[in-house]
């Protein structure tokens, strides 16, 4: 099992949904870096379950216990380990799922890959519960990036067929992104909250679920971060984004819409502004050739509907090699999108932190050579 990420900001994730704890180990943070634990707690609270009608009823405080790498508010240079206890599990809800595979879940694929030894309770290591450690790592990455003047924020771009206004890709600013972080249901058009909530509630009452889209932006990212091909900003961000179980598509800037444009429109014309190169548009989402160009980074992640639903579905029972009718019980999100906003922000923060560290080490090497 590959549970590692990063060249410089290195992560190792561990735990299962119904095990004693979940967590993550972060290596590569310079010694002496100040860590604001209250800021970490605020980010964790944004993802925590049980705090909104659109979320699972499972209540977890998601308090992070830092067990290594921090002393008197500053990193020690040792790996930083954050652990989150699982305190509200109901493993009995999953007794029938040891042999009966949930449609849309990783149950069958995981059973085949690990010979049936994987933990089936709550999805085990495949569970969206494992996004909590990613938010912890992202909160640390945000603080490191904050020292470089980078701000990251996101909003619910769509739930079902209801779409929010999109970011202005040229003029989105840090204040706008910070304001979104303070909203439980972050939208650019607040009037859409009621119809979105009504759509989610209708799905829940029908024992169903719905998906959506999250749009995320980063401002203050200087030009020149990333590299072509395997270390491109898009490929690093996407690798992390697809580690989030619900994510099925990623796009930057105008994304797939670029395929229907002519080059004269898709190209971002440039000009000088206060001594800096700026673009008049931002169809490419702040990244060209895999490298940041100084414009806001704008990306979107599409999340599928939560697969655990109460409706009867066709499935199989591996213990009897037979077809079965399956109705899933337990506590599940009718829509994961609102809680996933901070997760997508964290993904972008982790990726940019790792890429910025790579850029810093390259520049240091160049300076030594010169």
PDB file of C-alpha atoms in Angstrom, residues 96-362:
ATOM      1  CA  UNK A  96     -23.138  -7.461   6.685  1.00  0.00           C
ATOM      2  CA  UNK A  97     -20.626  -5.636   4.513  1.00  0.00           C
ATOM      3  CA  UNK A  98     -17.764  -8.031   5.182  1.00  0.00           C
ATOM      4  CA  UNK A  99     -19.072 -10.154   2.310  1.00  0.00           C
ATOM      5  CA  UNK A 100     -21.641  -7.899   0.665  1.00  0.00           C
ATOM      6  CA  UNK A 101     -20.024  -5.296  -1.559  1.00  0.00           C
ATOM      7  CA  UNK A 102     -21.367  -1.730  -1.605  1.00  0.00           C
ATOM      8  CA  UNK A 103     -21.902  -0.382  -5.146  1.00  0.00           C
ATOM      9  CA  UNK A 104     -19.777   2.687  -5.829  1.00  0.00           C
ATOM     10  CA  UNK A 105     -17.388   1.917  -2.949  1.00  0.00           C
ATOM     11  CA  UNK A 106     -13.890   0.434  -2.931  1.00  0.00           C
ATOM     12  CA  UNK A 107     -15.156  -2.661  -1.096  1.00  0.00           C
ATOM     13  CA  UNK A 108     -14.759  -5.138  -3.955  1.00  0.00           C
ATOM     14  CA  UNK A 109     -11.591  -3.641  -5.436  1.00  0.00           C
ATOM     15  CA  UNK A 110      -9.994  -3.510  -1.980  1.00  0.00           C
ATOM     16  CA  UNK A 111     -11.104  -7.047  -1.160  1.00  0.00           C
ATOM     17  CA  UNK A 112      -9.417  -8.343  -4.318  1.00  0.00           C
ATOM     18  CA  UNK A 113      -6.233  -6.304  -3.868  1.00  0.00           C
ATOM     19  CA  UNK A 114      -5.701  -7.203  -0.197  1.00  0.00           C
ATOM     20  CA  UNK A 115      -7.109 -10.712  -0.218  1.00  0.00           C
ATOM     21  CA  UNK A 116      -9.989  -9.839   2.093  1.00  0.00           C
ATOM     22  CA  UNK A 117      -7.700  -8.737   4.934  1.00  0.00           C
ATOM     23  CA  UNK A 118      -8.645  -5.045   4.620  1.00  0.00           C
ATOM     24  CA  UNK A 119     -10.778  -3.521   7.403  1.00  0.00           C
ATOM     25  CA  UNK A 120     -14.380  -3.268   6.077  1.00  0.00           C
ATOM     26  CA  UNK A 121     -15.770  -1.169   8.958  1.00  0.00           C
ATOM     27  CA  UNK A 122     -16.773   2.242   7.642  1.00  0.00           C
ATOM     28  CA  UNK A 123     -14.618   1.666   4.587  1.00  0.00           C
ATOM     29  CA  UNK A 124     -11.469   1.184   6.666  1.00  0.00           C
ATOM     30  CA  UNK A 125      -8.448   2.887   5.117  1.00  0.00           C
ATOM     31  CA  UNK A 126     -10.506   3.725   2.003  1.00  0.00           C
ATOM     32  CA  UNK A 127     -12.894   5.920   3.981  1.00  0.00           C
ATOM     33  CA  UNK A 128     -13.452   9.635   3.498  1.00  0.00           C
ATOM     34  CA  UNK A 129     -12.691   9.831   7.229  1.00  0.00           C
ATOM     35  CA  UNK A 130      -9.031   9.778   6.190  1.00  0.00           C
ATOM     36  CA  UNK A 131      -9.450  13.261   4.727  1.00  0.00           C
ATOM     37  CA  UNK A 132      -9.272  14.609   8.311  1.00  0.00           C
ATOM     38  CA  UNK A 133      -5.488  13.997   8.488  1.00  0.00           C
ATOM     39  CA  UNK A 134      -5.173  15.661   5.072  1.00  0.00           C
ATOM     40  CA  UNK A 135      -6.860  18.764   6.511  1.00  0.00           C
ATOM     41  CA  UNK A 136      -4.365  18.731   9.397  1.00  0.00           C
ATOM     42  CA  UNK A 137      -1.453  18.544   6.937  1.00  0.00           C
ATOM     43  CA  UNK A 138      -3.103  21.232   4.833  1.00  0.00           C
ATOM     44  CA  UNK A 139      -3.472  23.528   7.834  1.00  0.00           C
ATOM     45  CA  UNK A 140       0.282  23.236   8.450  1.00  0.00           C
ATOM     46  CA  UNK A 141       1.004  23.847   4.758  1.00  0.00           C
ATOM     47  CA  UNK A 142      -1.236  26.948   4.832  1.00  0.00           C
ATOM     48  CA  UNK A 143       0.827  28.406   7.643  1.00  0.00           C
ATOM     49  CA  UNK A 144       4.075  27.800   5.770  1.00  0.00           C
ATOM     50  CA  UNK A 145       2.606  29.335   2.616  1.00  0.00           C
ATOM     51  CA  UNK A 146       1.180  32.231   4.606  1.00  0.00           C
ATOM     52  CA  UNK A 147       4.734  33.356   5.374  1.00  0.00           C
ATOM     53  CA  UNK A 148       5.164  33.649   1.588  1.00  0.00           C
ATOM     54  CA  UNK A 149       1.994  35.740   1.199  1.00  0.00           C
ATOM     55  CA  UNK A 150      -0.166  32.919  -0.216  1.00  0.00           C
ATOM     56  CA  UNK A 151      -3.888  32.702   0.625  1.00  0.00           C
ATOM     57  CA  UNK A 152      -6.155  29.793  -0.347  1.00  0.00           C
ATOM     58  CA  UNK A 153      -9.946  29.600  -0.294  1.00  0.00           C
ATOM     59  CA  UNK A 154     -12.824  27.798  -1.979  1.00  0.00           C
ATOM     60  CA  UNK A 155     -16.582  27.767  -2.406  1.00  0.00           C
ATOM     61  CA  UNK A 156     -19.348  25.354  -3.392  1.00  0.00           C
ATOM     62  CA  UNK A 157     -19.460  25.828  -7.164  1.00  0.00           C
ATOM     63  CA  UNK A 158     -22.387  23.439  -7.629  1.00  0.00           C
ATOM     64  CA  UNK A 159     -24.591  20.935  -5.839  1.00  0.00           C
ATOM     65  CA  UNK A 160     -26.629  18.758  -8.158  1.00  0.00           C
ATOM     66  CA  UNK A 161     -27.684  21.057 -10.988  1.00  0.00           C
ATOM     67  CA  UNK A 162     -27.595  24.288  -8.969  1.00  0.00           C
ATOM     68  CA  UNK A 163     -24.509  26.360  -9.820  1.00  0.00           C
ATOM     69  CA  UNK A 164     -22.918  29.194  -7.855  1.00  0.00           C
ATOM     70  CA  UNK A 165     -21.198  32.181  -9.459  1.00  0.00           C
ATOM     71  CA  UNK A 166     -17.581  31.420 -10.362  1.00  0.00           C
ATOM     72  CA  UNK A 167     -14.514  33.255  -9.118  1.00  0.00           C
ATOM     73  CA  UNK A 168     -13.324  36.193 -11.194  1.00  0.00           C
ATOM     74  CA  UNK A 169     -10.105  34.433 -12.295  1.00  0.00           C
ATOM     75  CA  UNK A 170      -8.200  37.708 -12.690  1.00  0.00           C
ATOM     76  CA  UNK A 171      -9.427  39.704  -9.694  1.00  0.00           C
ATOM     77  CA  UNK A 172     -10.114  37.112  -6.985  1.00  0.00           C
ATOM     78  CA  UNK A 173      -8.366  38.415  -3.859  1.00  0.00           C
ATOM     79  CA  UNK A 174      -7.135  37.266  -0.459  1.00  0.00           C
ATOM     80  CA  UNK A 175      -9.923  39.032   1.467  1.00  0.00           C
ATOM     81  CA  UNK A 176     -12.574  37.210  -0.582  1.00  0.00           C
ATOM     82  CA  UNK A 177     -10.900  33.845   0.055  1.00  0.00           C
ATOM     83  CA  UNK A 178     -10.538  34.496   3.796  1.00  0.00           C
ATOM     84  CA  UNK A 179     -14.219  35.494   4.030  1.00  0.00           C
ATOM     85  CA  UNK A 180     -15.250  32.183   2.440  1.00  0.00           C
ATOM     86  CA  UNK A 181     -13.238  30.270   5.045  1.00  0.00           C
ATOM     87  CA  UNK A 182     -15.481  31.719   7.744  1.00  0.00           C
ATOM     88  CA  UNK A 183     -18.708  30.388   6.190  1.00  0.00           C
ATOM     89  CA  UNK A 184     -20.242  27.026   7.120  1.00  0.00           C
ATOM     90  CA  UNK A 185     -21.806  26.807   3.631  1.00  0.00           C
ATOM     91  CA  UNK A 186     -19.410  28.906   1.503  1.00  0.00           C
ATOM     92  CA  UNK A 187     -20.993  30.485  -1.561  1.00  0.00           C
ATOM     93  CA  UNK A 188     -20.304  33.560  -3.665  1.00  0.00           C
ATOM     94  CA  UNK A 189     -24.078  33.986  -4.086  1.00  0.00           C
ATOM     95  CA  UNK A 190     -25.621  33.432  -0.610  1.00  0.00           C
ATOM     96  CA  UNK A 191     -29.136  33.324  -2.121  1.00  0.00           C
ATOM     97  CA  UNK A 192     -28.360  29.838  -3.447  1.00  0.00           C
ATOM     98  CA  UNK A 193     -27.908  28.278   0.000  1.00  0.00           C
ATOM     99  CA  UNK A 194     -31.607  27.547   0.555  1.00  0.00           C
ATOM    100  CA  UNK A 195     -32.259  25.844  -2.803  1.00  0.00           C
ATOM    101  CA  UNK A 196     -29.037  23.830  -2.467  1.00  0.00           C
ATOM    102  CA  UNK A 197     -29.997  22.679   1.025  1.00  0.00           C
ATOM    103  CA  UNK A 198     -33.477  21.798  -0.189  1.00  0.00           C
ATOM    104  CA  UNK A 199     -31.981  19.668  -2.966  1.00  0.00           C
ATOM    105  CA  UNK A 200     -29.784  17.792  -0.474  1.00  0.00           C
ATOM    106  CA  UNK A 201     -32.695  17.284   1.925  1.00  0.00           C
ATOM    107  CA  UNK A 202     -34.872  15.930  -0.887  1.00  0.00           C
ATOM    108  CA  UNK A 203     -32.171  13.403  -1.747  1.00  0.00           C
ATOM    109  CA  UNK A 204     -31.861  12.393   1.918  1.00  0.00           C
ATOM    110  CA  UNK A 205     -35.602  11.853   2.320  1.00  0.00           C
ATOM    111  CA  UNK A 206     -35.510   9.636  -0.760  1.00  0.00           C
ATOM    112  CA  UNK A 207     -32.649   7.633   0.829  1.00  0.00           C
ATOM    113  CA  UNK A 208     -30.347   8.946  -1.866  1.00  0.00           C
ATOM    114  CA  UNK A 209     -27.420  11.375  -2.179  1.00  0.00           C
ATOM    115  CA  UNK A 210     -26.067  14.077  -4.448  1.00  0.00           C
ATOM    116  CA  UNK A 211     -22.663  15.306  -5.590  1.00  0.00           C
ATOM    117  CA  UNK A 212     -21.255  18.627  -6.706  1.00  0.00           C
ATOM    118  CA  UNK A 213     -18.286  20.797  -7.607  1.00  0.00           C
ATOM    119  CA  UNK A 214     -15.851  22.801  -5.486  1.00  0.00           C
ATOM    120  CA  UNK A 215     -13.922  25.735  -6.951  1.00  0.00           C
ATOM    121  CA  UNK A 216     -10.658  26.595  -5.209  1.00  0.00           C
ATOM    122  CA  UNK A 217      -8.242  29.491  -5.707  1.00  0.00           C
ATOM    123  CA  UNK A 218      -4.810  30.505  -4.448  1.00  0.00           C
ATOM    124  CA  UNK A 219      -3.533  34.085  -4.636  1.00  0.00           C
ATOM    125  CA  UNK A 220      -0.099  35.475  -3.871  1.00  0.00           C
ATOM    126  CA  UNK A 221       1.650  32.571  -5.609  1.00  0.00           C
ATOM    127  CA  UNK A 222       4.641  33.963  -7.442  1.00  0.00           C
ATOM    128  CA  UNK A 223       5.547  32.998 -10.988  1.00  0.00           C
ATOM    129  CA  UNK A 224       8.053  30.199 -11.557  1.00  0.00           C
ATOM    130  CA  UNK A 225       6.872  27.422  -9.207  1.00  0.00           C
ATOM    131  CA  UNK A 226       6.535  23.923 -10.644  1.00  0.00           C
ATOM    132  CA  UNK A 227       8.192  22.250 -13.594  1.00  0.00           C
ATOM    133  CA  UNK A 228       7.124  20.746 -16.909  1.00  0.00           C
ATOM    134  CA  UNK A 229       5.926  17.163 -17.329  1.00  0.00           C
ATOM    135  CA  UNK A 230       6.058  15.033 -14.154  1.00  0.00           C
ATOM    136  CA  UNK A 231       6.455  17.901 -11.684  1.00  0.00           C
ATOM    137  CA  UNK A 232       3.839  20.194 -13.186  1.00  0.00           C
ATOM    138  CA  UNK A 233       1.542  22.086 -10.843  1.00  0.00           C
ATOM    139  CA  UNK A 234      -1.455  20.383 -12.439  1.00  0.00           C
ATOM    140  CA  UNK A 235      -0.048  16.863 -12.089  1.00  0.00           C
ATOM    141  CA  UNK A 236       1.021  17.293  -8.448  1.00  0.00           C
ATOM    142  CA  UNK A 237      -2.278  18.888  -7.404  1.00  0.00           C
ATOM    143  CA  UNK A 238      -4.259  16.263  -9.313  1.00  0.00           C
ATOM    144  CA  UNK A 239      -2.337  13.366  -7.767  1.00  0.00           C
ATOM    145  CA  UNK A 240      -3.317  14.631  -4.325  1.00  0.00           C
ATOM    146  CA  UNK A 241      -6.871  15.550  -5.304  1.00  0.00           C
ATOM    147  CA  UNK A 242      -7.588  12.052  -6.557  1.00  0.00           C
ATOM    148  CA  UNK A 243      -6.542  10.690  -3.166  1.00  0.00           C
ATOM    149  CA  UNK A 244      -9.842  12.144  -1.897  1.00  0.00           C
ATOM    150  CA  UNK A 245     -12.274   9.230  -2.346  1.00  0.00           C
ATOM    151  CA  UNK A 246     -15.149  11.247  -3.858  1.00  0.00           C
ATOM    152  CA  UNK A 247     -13.141  13.229  -6.434  1.00  0.00           C
ATOM    153  CA  UNK A 248     -13.662  12.065 -10.026  1.00  0.00           C
ATOM    154  CA  UNK A 249     -12.542  15.047 -12.120  1.00  0.00           C
ATOM    155  CA  UNK A 250     -10.167  18.023 -11.865  1.00  0.00           C
ATOM    156  CA  UNK A 251      -9.795  21.032 -14.104  1.00  0.00           C
ATOM    157  CA  UNK A 252      -7.724  24.225 -14.065  1.00  0.00           C
ATOM    158  CA  UNK A 253      -8.841  27.575 -15.402  1.00  0.00           C
ATOM    159  CA  UNK A 254     -11.491  27.053 -18.070  1.00  0.00           C
ATOM    160  CA  UNK A 255     -10.587  23.364 -18.163  1.00  0.00           C
ATOM    161  CA  UNK A 256     -12.500  21.329 -20.717  1.00  0.00           C
ATOM    162  CA  UNK A 257     -14.105  24.493 -22.124  1.00  0.00           C
ATOM    163  CA  UNK A 258     -10.702  25.394 -23.591  1.00  0.00           C
ATOM    164  CA  UNK A 259     -11.145  22.577 -26.095  1.00  0.00           C
ATOM    165  CA  UNK A 260     -13.961  24.503 -27.757  1.00  0.00           C
ATOM    166  CA  UNK A 261     -12.088  27.820 -27.997  1.00  0.00           C
ATOM    167  CA  UNK A 262      -9.811  29.281 -30.627  1.00  0.00           C
ATOM    168  CA  UNK A 263      -6.263  30.098 -29.590  1.00  0.00           C
ATOM    169  CA  UNK A 264      -6.921  33.809 -29.968  1.00  0.00           C
ATOM    170  CA  UNK A 265      -9.423  33.571 -27.128  1.00  0.00           C
ATOM    171  CA  UNK A 266      -7.789  30.853 -25.003  1.00  0.00           C
ATOM    172  CA  UNK A 267      -4.405  32.621 -24.896  1.00  0.00           C
ATOM    173  CA  UNK A 268      -3.975  34.926 -21.907  1.00  0.00           C
ATOM    174  CA  UNK A 269      -2.660  38.200 -23.335  1.00  0.00           C
ATOM    175  CA  UNK A 270       0.060  39.825 -21.216  1.00  0.00           C
ATOM    176  CA  UNK A 271       0.917  43.370 -20.202  1.00  0.00           C
ATOM    177  CA  UNK A 272       3.095  45.242 -17.696  1.00  0.00           C
ATOM    178  CA  UNK A 273       1.422  46.346 -14.474  1.00  0.00           C
ATOM    179  CA  UNK A 274       3.405  48.188 -11.777  1.00  0.00           C
ATOM    180  CA  UNK A 275       6.619  46.656 -13.086  1.00  0.00           C
ATOM    181  CA  UNK A 276       5.222  43.097 -13.113  1.00  0.00           C
ATOM    182  CA  UNK A 277       4.037  40.894 -15.947  1.00  0.00           C
ATOM    183  CA  UNK A 278       0.281  40.282 -15.657  1.00  0.00           C
ATOM    184  CA  UNK A 279      -2.330  38.619 -17.849  1.00  0.00           C
ATOM    185  CA  UNK A 280      -5.495  40.340 -19.046  1.00  0.00           C
ATOM    186  CA  UNK A 281      -7.397  37.050 -18.726  1.00  0.00           C
ATOM    187  CA  UNK A 282      -6.769  33.802 -16.861  1.00  0.00           C
ATOM    188  CA  UNK A 283      -8.209  31.009 -18.986  1.00  0.00           C
ATOM    189  CA  UNK A 284      -5.269  28.765 -18.005  1.00  0.00           C
ATOM    190  CA  UNK A 285      -5.911  29.077 -14.277  1.00  0.00           C
ATOM    191  CA  UNK A 286      -2.539  30.583 -13.357  1.00  0.00           C
ATOM    192  CA  UNK A 287      -0.470  27.711 -14.761  1.00  0.00           C
ATOM    193  CA  UNK A 288       1.271  27.442 -18.144  1.00  0.00           C
ATOM    194  CA  UNK A 289       3.770  24.756 -19.075  1.00  0.00           C
ATOM    195  CA  UNK A 290       3.168  23.211 -15.661  1.00  0.00           C
ATOM    196  CA  UNK A 291       4.614  26.341 -13.984  1.00  0.00           C
ATOM    197  CA  UNK A 292       2.855  29.153 -12.120  1.00  0.00           C
ATOM    198  CA  UNK A 293       2.710  32.417 -14.086  1.00  0.00           C
ATOM    199  CA  UNK A 294       1.847  34.800 -11.252  1.00  0.00           C
ATOM    200  CA  UNK A 295      -1.901  34.881 -11.861  1.00  0.00           C
ATOM    201  CA  UNK A 296      -4.358  33.395  -9.344  1.00  0.00           C
ATOM    202  CA  UNK A 297      -4.423  29.606  -9.428  1.00  0.00           C
ATOM    203  CA  UNK A 298      -8.008  28.537 -10.075  1.00  0.00           C
ATOM    204  CA  UNK A 299      -9.072  24.886 -10.075  1.00  0.00           C
ATOM    205  CA  UNK A 300     -12.273  22.879  -9.706  1.00  0.00           C
ATOM    206  CA  UNK A 301     -12.896  19.408  -8.301  1.00  0.00           C
ATOM    207  CA  UNK A 302     -15.979  17.363  -9.170  1.00  0.00           C
ATOM    208  CA  UNK A 303     -17.207  15.054  -6.398  1.00  0.00           C
ATOM    209  CA  UNK A 304     -19.518  12.126  -6.987  1.00  0.00           C
ATOM    210  CA  UNK A 305     -22.600  11.479  -4.821  1.00  0.00           C
ATOM    211  CA  UNK A 306     -21.944   9.634  -1.565  1.00  0.00           C
ATOM    212  CA  UNK A 307     -22.274   5.938  -2.541  1.00  0.00           C
ATOM    213  CA  UNK A 308     -23.627   4.794   0.840  1.00  0.00           C
ATOM    214  CA  UNK A 309     -27.392   5.210   0.396  1.00  0.00           C
ATOM    215  CA  UNK A 310     -30.457   3.588   1.943  1.00  0.00           C
ATOM    216  CA  UNK A 311     -32.065   2.720  -1.382  1.00  0.00           C
ATOM    217  CA  UNK A 312     -32.080  -0.937  -2.346  1.00  0.00           C
ATOM    218  CA  UNK A 313     -29.318  -1.671  -4.869  1.00  0.00           C
ATOM    219  CA  UNK A 314     -28.146  -4.750  -6.721  1.00  0.00           C
ATOM    220  CA  UNK A 315     -24.898  -6.220  -5.394  1.00  0.00           C
ATOM    221  CA  UNK A 316     -23.123  -9.508  -4.687  1.00  0.00           C
ATOM    222  CA  UNK A 317     -22.359 -11.643  -1.643  1.00  0.00           C
ATOM    223  CA  UNK A 318     -18.834 -13.033  -1.936  1.00  0.00           C
ATOM    224  CA  UNK A 319     -19.402 -15.631   0.797  1.00  0.00           C
ATOM    225  CA  UNK A 320     -22.141 -17.319  -1.235  1.00  0.00           C
ATOM    226  CA  UNK A 321     -21.121 -16.179  -4.740  1.00  0.00           C
ATOM    227  CA  UNK A 322     -24.651 -14.954  -5.293  1.00  0.00           C
ATOM    228  CA  UNK A 323     -26.516 -11.836  -6.323  1.00  0.00           C
ATOM    229  CA  UNK A 324     -28.207  -9.924  -3.483  1.00  0.00           C
ATOM    230  CA  UNK A 325     -30.328  -6.864  -2.817  1.00  0.00           C
ATOM    231  CA  UNK A 326     -28.435  -4.448  -0.567  1.00  0.00           C
ATOM    232  CA  UNK A 327     -29.725  -1.555   1.531  1.00  0.00           C
ATOM    233  CA  UNK A 328     -27.005   0.315   3.425  1.00  0.00           C
ATOM    234  CA  UNK A 329     -27.678   1.384   7.006  1.00  0.00           C
ATOM    235  CA  UNK A 330     -25.569   3.624   9.241  1.00  0.00           C
ATOM    236  CA  UNK A 331     -24.681   7.303   9.280  1.00  0.00           C
ATOM    237  CA  UNK A 332     -23.645   8.810   5.954  1.00  0.00           C
ATOM    238  CA  UNK A 333     -23.525  12.245   4.294  1.00  0.00           C
ATOM    239  CA  UNK A 334     -26.381  12.874   1.841  1.00  0.00           C
ATOM    240  CA  UNK A 335     -23.944  15.374   0.289  1.00  0.00           C
ATOM    241  CA  UNK A 336     -20.237  15.458   1.063  1.00  0.00           C
ATOM    242  CA  UNK A 337     -19.577  18.711  -0.808  1.00  0.00           C
ATOM    243  CA  UNK A 338     -19.902  21.309   2.027  1.00  0.00           C
ATOM    244  CA  UNK A 339     -17.495  19.385   4.311  1.00  0.00           C
ATOM    245  CA  UNK A 340     -15.113  18.736   1.410  1.00  0.00           C
ATOM    246  CA  UNK A 341     -14.482  22.435   0.696  1.00  0.00           C
ATOM    247  CA  UNK A 342     -11.707  22.611   3.314  1.00  0.00           C
ATOM    248  CA  UNK A 343     -10.338  19.280   2.057  1.00  0.00           C
ATOM    249  CA  UNK A 344      -9.836  20.632  -1.476  1.00  0.00           C
ATOM    250  CA  UNK A 345      -8.256  23.795  -0.045  1.00  0.00           C
ATOM    251  CA  UNK A 346      -5.898  21.564   1.950  1.00  0.00           C
ATOM    252  CA  UNK A 347      -4.989  19.530  -1.134  1.00  0.00           C
ATOM    253  CA  UNK A 348      -3.976  22.690  -2.997  1.00  0.00           C
ATOM    254  CA  UNK A 349      -2.022  23.960   0.033  1.00  0.00           C
ATOM    255  CA  UNK A 350      -0.072  20.702   0.428  1.00  0.00           C
ATOM    256  CA  UNK A 351       0.791  20.552  -3.268  1.00  0.00           C
ATOM    257  CA  UNK A 352       1.891  24.193  -3.441  1.00  0.00           C
ATOM    258  CA  UNK A 353       3.944  23.810  -0.259  1.00  0.00           C
ATOM    259  CA  UNK A 354       5.812  20.805  -1.658  1.00  0.00           C
ATOM    260  CA  UNK A 355       6.347  22.563  -5.006  1.00  0.00           C
ATOM    261  CA  UNK A 356       7.486  25.801  -3.338  1.00  0.00           C
ATOM    262  CA  UNK A 357      10.018  23.863  -1.224  1.00  0.00           C
ATOM    263  CA  UNK A 358      11.325  22.229  -4.396  1.00  0.00           C
ATOM    264  CA  UNK A 359      11.600  25.650  -6.012  1.00  0.00           C
ATOM    265  CA  UNK A 360      13.429  27.050  -2.958  1.00  0.00           C
ATOM    266  CA  UNK A 361      15.954  24.198  -2.930  1.00  0.00           C
ATOM    267  CA  UNK A 362      16.578  24.649  -6.665  1.00  0.00           C
TER     268      UNK A 362
END
